[in-house]
Amino acid sequence: GPGVRLTIDDQPDGDPDGRVRATDLRTLVNGLWEAGAEAISVNGRRLTALSAIVNSDIAIQVNKGPLSPPYVVQAIGDPDLQANLLETGSGLTFLALAEQFGFVVDRDNVTSPMLLPAAPPSLQRLRYAELPSASGPGDQEDSNP
């Protein structure tokens, strides 16, 4: 569907403080979810609720796979997704970080349908926990009025 494509790159002068870090991408992705994104990918790696965006030395890993800049973040959602991102706390935080550290950020609204890759099978399995029975021996409810 329609959405937004953001291309994020390190500061052009090579200053280590201007390097995009996993926390920066996590902030952006959280802002996109908050803005109403229905699906998100980073450099072609689909994100789910179980995805991890982490630093590994100086590299960023998504779903246990290393990425290199520039980072292309694509999000499918409402045609106003980019505008909605600018109304979220996480979106504003990301843009402030980009300005502070000199990241290069190109933002494009995409009106033609975007197709994102499927999530890896290991991230498609739903996991759950069962609650103990409420009437078991651990039930502390008092039956006296």
mmCIF file of N, CA and C in Angstrom, residues 44-143:
data_model
loop_
_atom_site.group_PDB
_atom_site.id
_atom_site.type_symbol
_atom_site.label_atom_id
_atom_site.label_comp_id
_atom_site.label_asym_id
_atom_site.label_seq_id
_atom_site.Cartn_x
_atom_site.Cartn_y
_atom_site.Cartn_z
ATOM 1 N N GLY A 44 15.190 -3.779 3.713
ATOM 2 C CA GLY A 44 14.582 -4.999 3.188
ATOM 3 C C GLY A 44 14.319 -6.078 4.226
ATOM 4 N N ARG A 45 14.526 -5.791 5.505
ATOM 5 C CA ARG A 45 14.243 -6.766 6.569
ATOM 6 C C ARG A 45 12.961 -6.349 7.274
ATOM 7 N N ARG A 46 11.950 -7.200 7.170
ATOM 8 C CA ARG A 46 10.636 -6.911 7.732
ATOM 9 C C ARG A 46 10.678 -6.969 9.252
ATOM 10 N N LEU A 47 10.018 -6.025 9.878
ATOM 11 C CA LEU A 47 9.951 -5.968 11.328
ATOM 12 C C LEU A 47 8.636 -6.538 11.828
ATOM 13 N N THR A 48 8.708 -7.179 12.977
ATOM 14 C CA THR A 48 7.519 -7.659 13.679
ATOM 15 C C THR A 48 7.644 -7.224 15.135
ATOM 16 N N ALA A 49 6.686 -7.617 15.954
ATOM 17 C CA ALA A 49 6.758 -7.308 17.383
ATOM 18 C C ALA A 49 7.938 -8.012 18.040
ATOM 19 N N LEU A 50 8.470 -9.045 17.407
ATOM 20 C CA LEU A 50 9.593 -9.792 17.968
ATOM 21 C C LEU A 50 10.942 -9.365 17.395
ATOM 22 N N SER A 51 10.959 -8.408 16.476
ATOM 23 C CA SER A 51 12.204 -7.978 15.844
ATOM 24 C C SER A 51 13.086 -7.219 16.820
ATOM 25 N N ALA A 52 14.380 -7.340 16.582
ATOM 26 C CA ALA A 52 15.349 -6.597 17.381
ATOM 27 C C ALA A 52 16.206 -5.738 16.459
ATOM 28 N N ILE A 53 16.433 -4.501 16.880
ATOM 29 C CA ILE A 53 17.350 -3.590 16.203
ATOM 30 C C ILE A 53 18.429 -3.300 17.231
ATOM 31 N N VAL A 54 19.634 -3.826 17.010
ATOM 32 C CA VAL A 54 20.698 -3.715 18.011
ATOM 33 C C VAL A 54 22.022 -3.325 17.365
ATOM 34 N N ASN A 55 22.905 -2.764 18.183
ATOM 35 C CA ASN A 55 24.277 -2.500 17.752
ATOM 36 C C ASN A 55 25.099 -3.755 17.979
ATOM 37 N N SER A 56 25.957 -4.051 17.043
ATOM 38 C CA SER A 56 26.944 -5.108 17.182
ATOM 39 C C SER A 56 28.268 -4.486 16.776
ATOM 40 N N ASP A 57 29.040 -4.060 17.783
ATOM 41 C CA ASP A 57 30.231 -3.265 17.558
ATOM 42 C C ASP A 57 29.769 -1.965 16.892
ATOM 43 N N ILE A 58 30.250 -1.638 15.699
ATOM 44 C CA ILE A 58 29.791 -0.403 15.055
ATOM 45 C C ILE A 58 28.674 -0.663 14.042
ATOM 46 N N ALA A 59 28.365 -1.940 13.790
ATOM 47 C CA ALA A 59 27.311 -2.280 12.828
ATOM 48 C C ALA A 59 25.953 -2.325 13.532
ATOM 49 N N ILE A 60 24.905 -2.134 12.761
ATOM 50 C CA ILE A 60 23.542 -2.287 13.247
ATOM 51 C C ILE A 60 23.011 -3.600 12.703
ATOM 52 N N GLN A 61 22.350 -4.362 13.581
ATOM 53 C CA GLN A 61 21.737 -5.618 13.158
ATOM 54 C C GLN A 61 20.220 -5.513 13.314
ATOM 55 N N VAL A 62 19.522 -6.060 12.332
ATOM 56 C CA VAL A 62 18.069 -6.183 12.391
ATOM 57 C C VAL A 62 17.749 -7.644 12.157
ATOM 58 N N ASN A 63 16.983 -8.224 13.070
ATOM 59 C CA ASN A 63 16.635 -9.653 12.985
ATOM 60 C C ASN A 63 17.898 -10.517 12.850
ATOM 61 N N LYS A 64 18.929 -10.160 13.601
ATOM 62 C CA LYS A 64 20.208 -10.879 13.665
ATOM 63 C C LYS A 64 21.043 -10.796 12.392
ATOM 64 N N GLY A 65 20.675 -9.919 11.472
ATOM 65 C CA GLY A 65 21.450 -9.739 10.245
ATOM 66 C C GLY A 65 22.062 -8.347 10.205
ATOM 67 N N PRO A 66 23.335 -8.239 9.817
ATOM 68 C CA PRO A 66 23.989 -6.929 9.793
ATOM 69 C C PRO A 66 23.502 -6.056 8.638
ATOM 70 N N LEU A 67 23.474 -4.762 8.902
ATOM 71 C CA LEU A 67 23.093 -3.775 7.892
ATOM 72 C C LEU A 67 24.236 -2.789 7.734
ATOM 73 N N SER A 68 24.240 -2.103 6.602
ATOM 74 C CA SER A 68 25.196 -1.022 6.410
ATOM 75 C C SER A 68 24.441 0.184 5.868
ATOM 76 N N PRO A 69 24.953 1.380 6.177
ATOM 77 C CA PRO A 69 24.275 2.582 5.693
ATOM 78 C C PRO A 69 24.400 2.717 4.188
ATOM 79 N N PRO A 70 23.496 3.420 3.558
ATOM 80 C CA PRO A 70 22.359 4.108 4.153
ATOM 81 C C PRO A 70 21.265 3.113 4.558
ATOM 82 N N TYR A 71 20.489 3.518 5.551
ATOM 83 C CA TYR A 71 19.392 2.691 6.059
ATOM 84 C C TYR A 71 18.103 3.164 5.405
ATOM 85 N N VAL A 72 17.444 2.252 4.701
ATOM 86 C CA VAL A 72 16.192 2.582 4.024
ATOM 87 C C VAL A 72 15.054 1.980 4.832
ATOM 88 N N VAL A 73 14.264 2.865 5.419
ATOM 89 C CA VAL A 73 13.131 2.447 6.244
ATOM 90 C C VAL A 73 11.872 2.703 5.431
ATOM 91 N N GLN A 74 11.122 1.634 5.173
ATOM 92 C CA GLN A 74 9.871 1.756 4.425
ATOM 93 C C GLN A 74 8.727 1.372 5.349
ATOM 94 N N ALA A 75 7.668 2.152 5.300
ATOM 95 C CA ALA A 75 6.505 1.884 6.143
ATOM 96 C C ALA A 75 5.246 2.041 5.312
ATOM 97 N N ILE A 76 4.387 1.048 5.426
ATOM 98 C CA ILE A 76 3.092 1.082 4.743
ATOM 99 C C ILE A 76 2.050 1.551 5.748
ATOM 100 N N GLY A 77 1.186 2.422 5.292
ATOM 101 C CA GLY A 77 0.127 2.913 6.169
ATOM 102 C C GLY A 77 -0.675 3.994 5.488
ATOM 103 N N ASP A 78 -1.322 4.776 6.284
ATOM 104 C CA ASP A 78 -2.139 5.882 5.829
ATOM 105 C C ASP A 78 -1.320 6.812 4.936
ATOM 106 N N PRO A 79 -1.934 7.391 3.892
ATOM 107 C CA PRO A 79 -1.187 8.331 3.050
ATOM 108 C C PRO A 79 -0.589 9.508 3.830
ATOM 109 N N ASP A 80 -1.112 9.798 5.012
ATOM 110 C CA ASP A 80 -0.602 10.889 5.848
ATOM 111 C C ASP A 80 0.418 10.384 6.875
ATOM 112 N N LEU A 81 0.989 9.215 6.641
ATOM 113 C CA LEU A 81 1.896 8.606 7.609
ATOM 114 C C LEU A 81 3.069 9.520 7.958
ATOM 115 N N GLN A 82 3.659 10.173 6.967
ATOM 116 C CA GLN A 82 4.805 11.051 7.235
ATOM 117 C C GLN A 82 4.382 12.233 8.110
ATOM 118 N N ALA A 83 3.232 12.812 7.815
ATOM 119 C CA ALA A 83 2.732 13.927 8.627
ATOM 120 C C ALA A 83 2.404 13.442 10.034
ATOM 121 N N ASN A 84 1.814 12.253 10.137
ATOM 122 C CA ASN A 84 1.488 11.693 11.451
ATOM 123 C C ASN A 84 2.756 11.432 12.260
ATOM 124 N N LEU A 85 3.836 11.009 11.583
ATOM 125 C CA LEU A 85 5.112 10.763 12.267
ATOM 126 C C LEU A 85 5.594 12.026 12.965
ATOM 127 N N LEU A 86 5.399 13.159 12.327
ATOM 128 C CA LEU A 86 5.852 14.435 12.886
ATOM 129 C C LEU A 86 5.003 14.891 14.069
ATOM 130 N N GLU A 87 3.917 14.171 14.342
ATOM 131 C CA GLU A 87 3.068 14.487 15.491
ATOM 132 C C GLU A 87 3.314 13.543 16.660
ATOM 133 N N THR A 88 4.249 12.609 16.512
ATOM 134 C CA THR A 88 4.544 11.665 17.600
ATOM 135 C C THR A 88 5.782 12.121 18.358
ATOM 136 N N GLY A 89 5.848 11.765 19.624
ATOM 137 C CA GLY A 89 7.018 12.074 20.425
ATOM 138 C C GLY A 89 8.270 11.406 19.878
ATOM 139 N N SER A 90 8.134 10.147 19.463
ATOM 140 C CA SER A 90 9.292 9.422 18.932
ATOM 141 C C SER A 90 9.757 10.010 17.605
ATOM 142 N N GLY A 91 8.830 10.403 16.758
ATOM 143 C CA GLY A 91 9.189 11.005 15.479
ATOM 144 C C GLY A 91 9.921 12.323 15.677
ATOM 145 N N LEU A 92 9.433 13.143 16.587
ATOM 146 C CA LEU A 92 10.089 14.419 16.865
ATOM 147 C C LEU A 92 11.459 14.202 17.508
ATOM 148 N N THR A 93 11.565 13.190 18.372
ATOM 149 C CA THR A 93 12.855 12.875 18.995
ATOM 150 C C THR A 93 13.859 12.448 17.941
ATOM 151 N N PHE A 94 13.421 11.582 16.999
ATOM 152 C CA PHE A 94 14.323 11.145 15.942
ATOM 153 C C PHE A 94 14.818 12.325 15.112
ATOM 154 N N LEU A 95 13.914 13.204 14.718
ATOM 155 C CA LEU A 95 14.322 14.349 13.897
ATOM 156 C C LEU A 95 15.260 15.283 14.665
ATOM 157 N N ALA A 96 15.047 15.427 15.966
ATOM 158 C CA ALA A 96 15.955 16.240 16.780
ATOM 159 C C ALA A 96 17.338 15.598 16.848
ATOM 160 N N LEU A 97 17.385 14.260 16.984
ATOM 161 C CA LEU A 97 18.668 13.554 16.986
ATOM 162 C C LEU A 97 19.375 13.707 15.642
ATOM 163 N N ALA A 98 18.608 13.592 14.564
ATOM 164 C CA ALA A 98 19.185 13.728 13.221
ATOM 165 C C ALA A 98 19.797 15.115 13.053
ATOM 166 N N GLU A 99 19.108 16.124 13.529
ATOM 167 C CA GLU A 99 19.635 17.487 13.413
ATOM 168 C C GLU A 99 20.860 17.672 14.316
ATOM 169 N N GLN A 100 20.781 17.160 15.537
ATOM 170 C CA GLN A 100 21.880 17.323 16.483
ATOM 171 C C GLN A 100 23.166 16.651 16.006
ATOM 172 N N PHE A 101 23.040 15.430 15.448
ATOM 173 C CA PHE A 101 24.222 14.658 15.078
ATOM 174 C C PHE A 101 24.546 14.728 13.581
ATOM 175 N N GLY A 102 23.716 15.414 12.815
ATOM 176 C CA GLY A 102 24.014 15.635 11.404
ATOM 177 C C GLY A 102 23.712 14.466 10.484
ATOM 178 N N PHE A 103 22.792 13.583 10.887
ATOM 179 C CA PHE A 103 22.408 12.495 9.985
ATOM 180 C C PHE A 103 21.779 13.082 8.732
ATOM 181 N N VAL A 104 21.949 12.389 7.629
ATOM 182 C CA VAL A 104 21.271 12.759 6.394
ATOM 183 C C VAL A 104 19.960 11.992 6.369
ATOM 184 N N VAL A 105 18.845 12.705 6.277
ATOM 185 C CA VAL A 105 17.526 12.081 6.272
ATOM 186 C C VAL A 105 16.752 12.574 5.062
ATOM 187 N N ASP A 106 16.420 11.646 4.157
ATOM 188 C CA ASP A 106 15.566 11.965 3.014
ATOM 189 C C ASP A 106 14.225 11.285 3.247
ATOM 190 N N ARG A 107 13.141 12.056 3.149
ATOM 191 C CA ARG A 107 11.791 11.532 3.380
ATOM 192 C C ARG A 107 10.974 11.654 2.116
ATOM 193 N N ASP A 108 10.326 10.555 1.723
ATOM 194 C CA ASP A 108 9.486 10.545 0.526
ATOM 195 C C ASP A 108 8.155 9.873 0.821
ATOM 196 N N ASN A 109 7.072 10.577 0.509
ATOM 197 C CA ASN A 109 5.770 9.922 0.536
ATOM 198 C C ASN A 109 5.682 9.042 -0.701
ATOM 199 N N VAL A 110 5.175 7.840 -0.541
ATOM 200 C CA VAL A 110 5.034 6.907 -1.656
ATOM 201 C C VAL A 110 3.538 6.659 -1.847
ATOM 202 N N THR A 111 3.021 7.095 -2.982
ATOM 203 C CA THR A 111 1.588 6.924 -3.239
ATOM 204 C C THR A 111 1.294 5.628 -3.981
ATOM 205 N N SER A 112 2.268 5.154 -4.761
ATOM 206 C CA SER A 112 2.048 3.876 -5.445
ATOM 207 C C SER A 112 2.222 2.749 -4.428
ATOM 208 N N PRO A 113 1.567 1.627 -4.645
ATOM 209 C CA PRO A 113 1.653 0.536 -3.670
ATOM 210 C C PRO A 113 3.093 0.053 -3.452
ATOM 211 N N MET A 114 3.478 -0.018 -2.176
ATOM 212 C CA MET A 114 4.780 -0.579 -1.800
ATOM 213 C C MET A 114 4.555 -2.023 -1.381
ATOM 214 N N LEU A 115 5.530 -2.842 -1.673
ATOM 215 C CA LEU A 115 5.476 -4.244 -1.275
ATOM 216 C C LEU A 115 6.681 -4.515 -0.390
ATOM 217 N N LEU A 116 6.433 -4.905 0.852
ATOM 218 C CA LEU A 116 7.512 -5.206 1.783
ATOM 219 C C LEU A 116 7.698 -6.718 1.863
ATOM 220 N N PRO A 117 8.913 -7.164 2.159
ATOM 221 C CA PRO A 117 9.153 -8.603 2.257
ATOM 222 C C PRO A 117 8.432 -9.191 3.472
ATOM 223 N N ALA A 118 8.245 -10.488 3.436
ATOM 224 C CA ALA A 118 7.650 -11.179 4.583
ATOM 225 C C ALA A 118 8.678 -11.256 5.707
ATOM 226 N N ALA A 119 8.191 -11.382 6.916
ATOM 227 C CA ALA A 119 9.077 -11.575 8.066
ATOM 228 C C ALA A 119 9.632 -12.994 8.020
ATOM 229 N N PRO A 120 10.827 -13.200 8.576
ATOM 230 C CA PRO A 120 11.372 -14.552 8.614
ATOM 231 C C PRO A 120 10.459 -15.466 9.431
ATOM 232 N N PRO A 121 10.394 -16.745 9.087
ATOM 233 C CA PRO A 121 9.513 -17.673 9.796
ATOM 234 C C PRO A 121 9.721 -17.678 11.319
ATOM 235 N N SER A 122 10.954 -17.501 11.765
ATOM 236 C CA SER A 122 11.213 -17.519 13.207
ATOM 237 C C SER A 122 10.540 -16.363 13.933
ATOM 238 N N LEU A 123 10.193 -15.293 13.213
ATOM 239 C CA LEU A 123 9.530 -14.154 13.834
ATOM 240 C C LEU A 123 8.032 -14.135 13.571
ATOM 241 N N GLN A 124 7.528 -15.174 12.912
ATOM 242 C CA GLN A 124 6.093 -15.245 12.636
ATOM 243 C C GLN A 124 5.350 -16.089 13.658
ATOM 244 N N ARG A 125 6.101 -16.894 14.424
ATOM 245 C CA ARG A 125 5.451 -17.747 15.434
ATOM 246 C C ARG A 125 4.973 -16.897 16.588
ATOM 247 N N LEU A 126 3.732 -17.109 16.964
ATOM 248 C CA LEU A 126 3.209 -16.420 18.129
ATOM 249 C C LEU A 126 3.610 -17.200 19.375
ATOM 250 N N ARG A 127 3.985 -16.492 20.402
ATOM 251 C CA ARG A 127 4.361 -17.109 21.668
ATOM 252 C C ARG A 127 3.391 -16.630 22.722
ATOM 253 N N TYR A 128 3.104 -17.489 23.676
ATOM 254 C CA TYR A 128 2.156 -17.110 24.710
ATOM 255 C C TYR A 128 2.490 -17.849 25.997
ATOM 256 N N ALA A 129 1.912 -17.383 27.068
ATOM 257 C CA ALA A 129 2.051 -18.026 28.370
ATOM 258 C C ALA A 129 0.658 -18.311 28.894
ATOM 259 N N GLU A 130 0.510 -19.392 29.631
ATOM 260 C CA GLU A 130 -0.780 -19.715 30.231
ATOM 261 C C GLU A 130 -0.789 -19.253 31.670
ATOM 262 N N LEU A 131 -1.888 -18.659 32.084
ATOM 263 C CA LEU A 131 -2.038 -18.230 33.457
ATOM 264 C C LEU A 131 -2.431 -19.430 34.317
ATOM 265 N N PRO A 132 -1.987 -19.468 35.558
ATOM 266 C CA PRO A 132 -2.396 -20.562 36.436
ATOM 267 C C PRO A 132 -3.894 -20.488 36.697
ATOM 268 N N SER A 133 -4.487 -21.606 37.021
ATOM 269 C CA SER A 133 -5.916 -21.676 37.297
ATOM 270 C C SER A 133 -6.266 -20.770 38.472
ATOM 271 N N ALA A 134 -7.348 -20.008 38.345
ATOM 272 C CA ALA A 134 -7.759 -19.080 39.399
ATOM 273 C C ALA A 134 -8.275 -19.799 40.625
ATOM 274 N N SER A 135 -8.688 -21.058 40.495
ATOM 275 C CA SER A 135 -9.248 -21.783 41.642
ATOM 276 C C SER A 135 -8.241 -22.738 42.284
ATOM 277 N N GLY A 136 -6.977 -22.577 41.932
ATOM 278 C CA GLY A 136 -5.942 -23.460 42.481
ATOM 279 C C GLY A 136 -5.605 -23.101 43.915
ATOM 280 N N PRO A 137 -4.672 -23.861 44.503
ATOM 281 C CA PRO A 137 -4.302 -23.652 45.905
ATOM 282 C C PRO A 137 -3.690 -22.288 46.173
ATOM 283 N N GLY A 138 -3.166 -21.626 45.170
ATOM 284 C CA GLY A 138 -2.569 -20.313 45.353
ATOM 285 C C GLY A 138 -3.579 -19.180 45.360
ATOM 286 N N ASP A 139 -4.892 -19.485 45.165
ATOM 287 C CA ASP A 139 -5.912 -18.460 45.118
ATOM 288 C C ASP A 139 -6.109 -17.871 46.511
ATOM 289 N N GLN A 140 -5.851 -16.593 46.675
ATOM 290 C CA GLN A 140 -5.903 -15.946 47.973
ATOM 291 C C GLN A 140 -7.198 -15.163 48.184
ATOM 292 N N GLU A 141 -8.169 -15.347 47.333
ATOM 293 C CA GLU A 141 -9.400 -14.580 47.451
ATOM 294 C C GLU A 141 -10.129 -14.957 48.725
ATOM 295 N N ASP A 142 -10.552 -13.965 49.467
ATOM 296 C CA ASP A 142 -11.265 -14.180 50.714
ATOM 297 C C ASP A 142 -12.751 -14.345 50.417
ATOM 298 N N SER A 143 -13.343 -15.413 50.910
ATOM 299 C CA SER A 143 -14.754 -15.666 50.640
ATOM 300 C C SER A 143 -15.656 -15.108 51.716
#
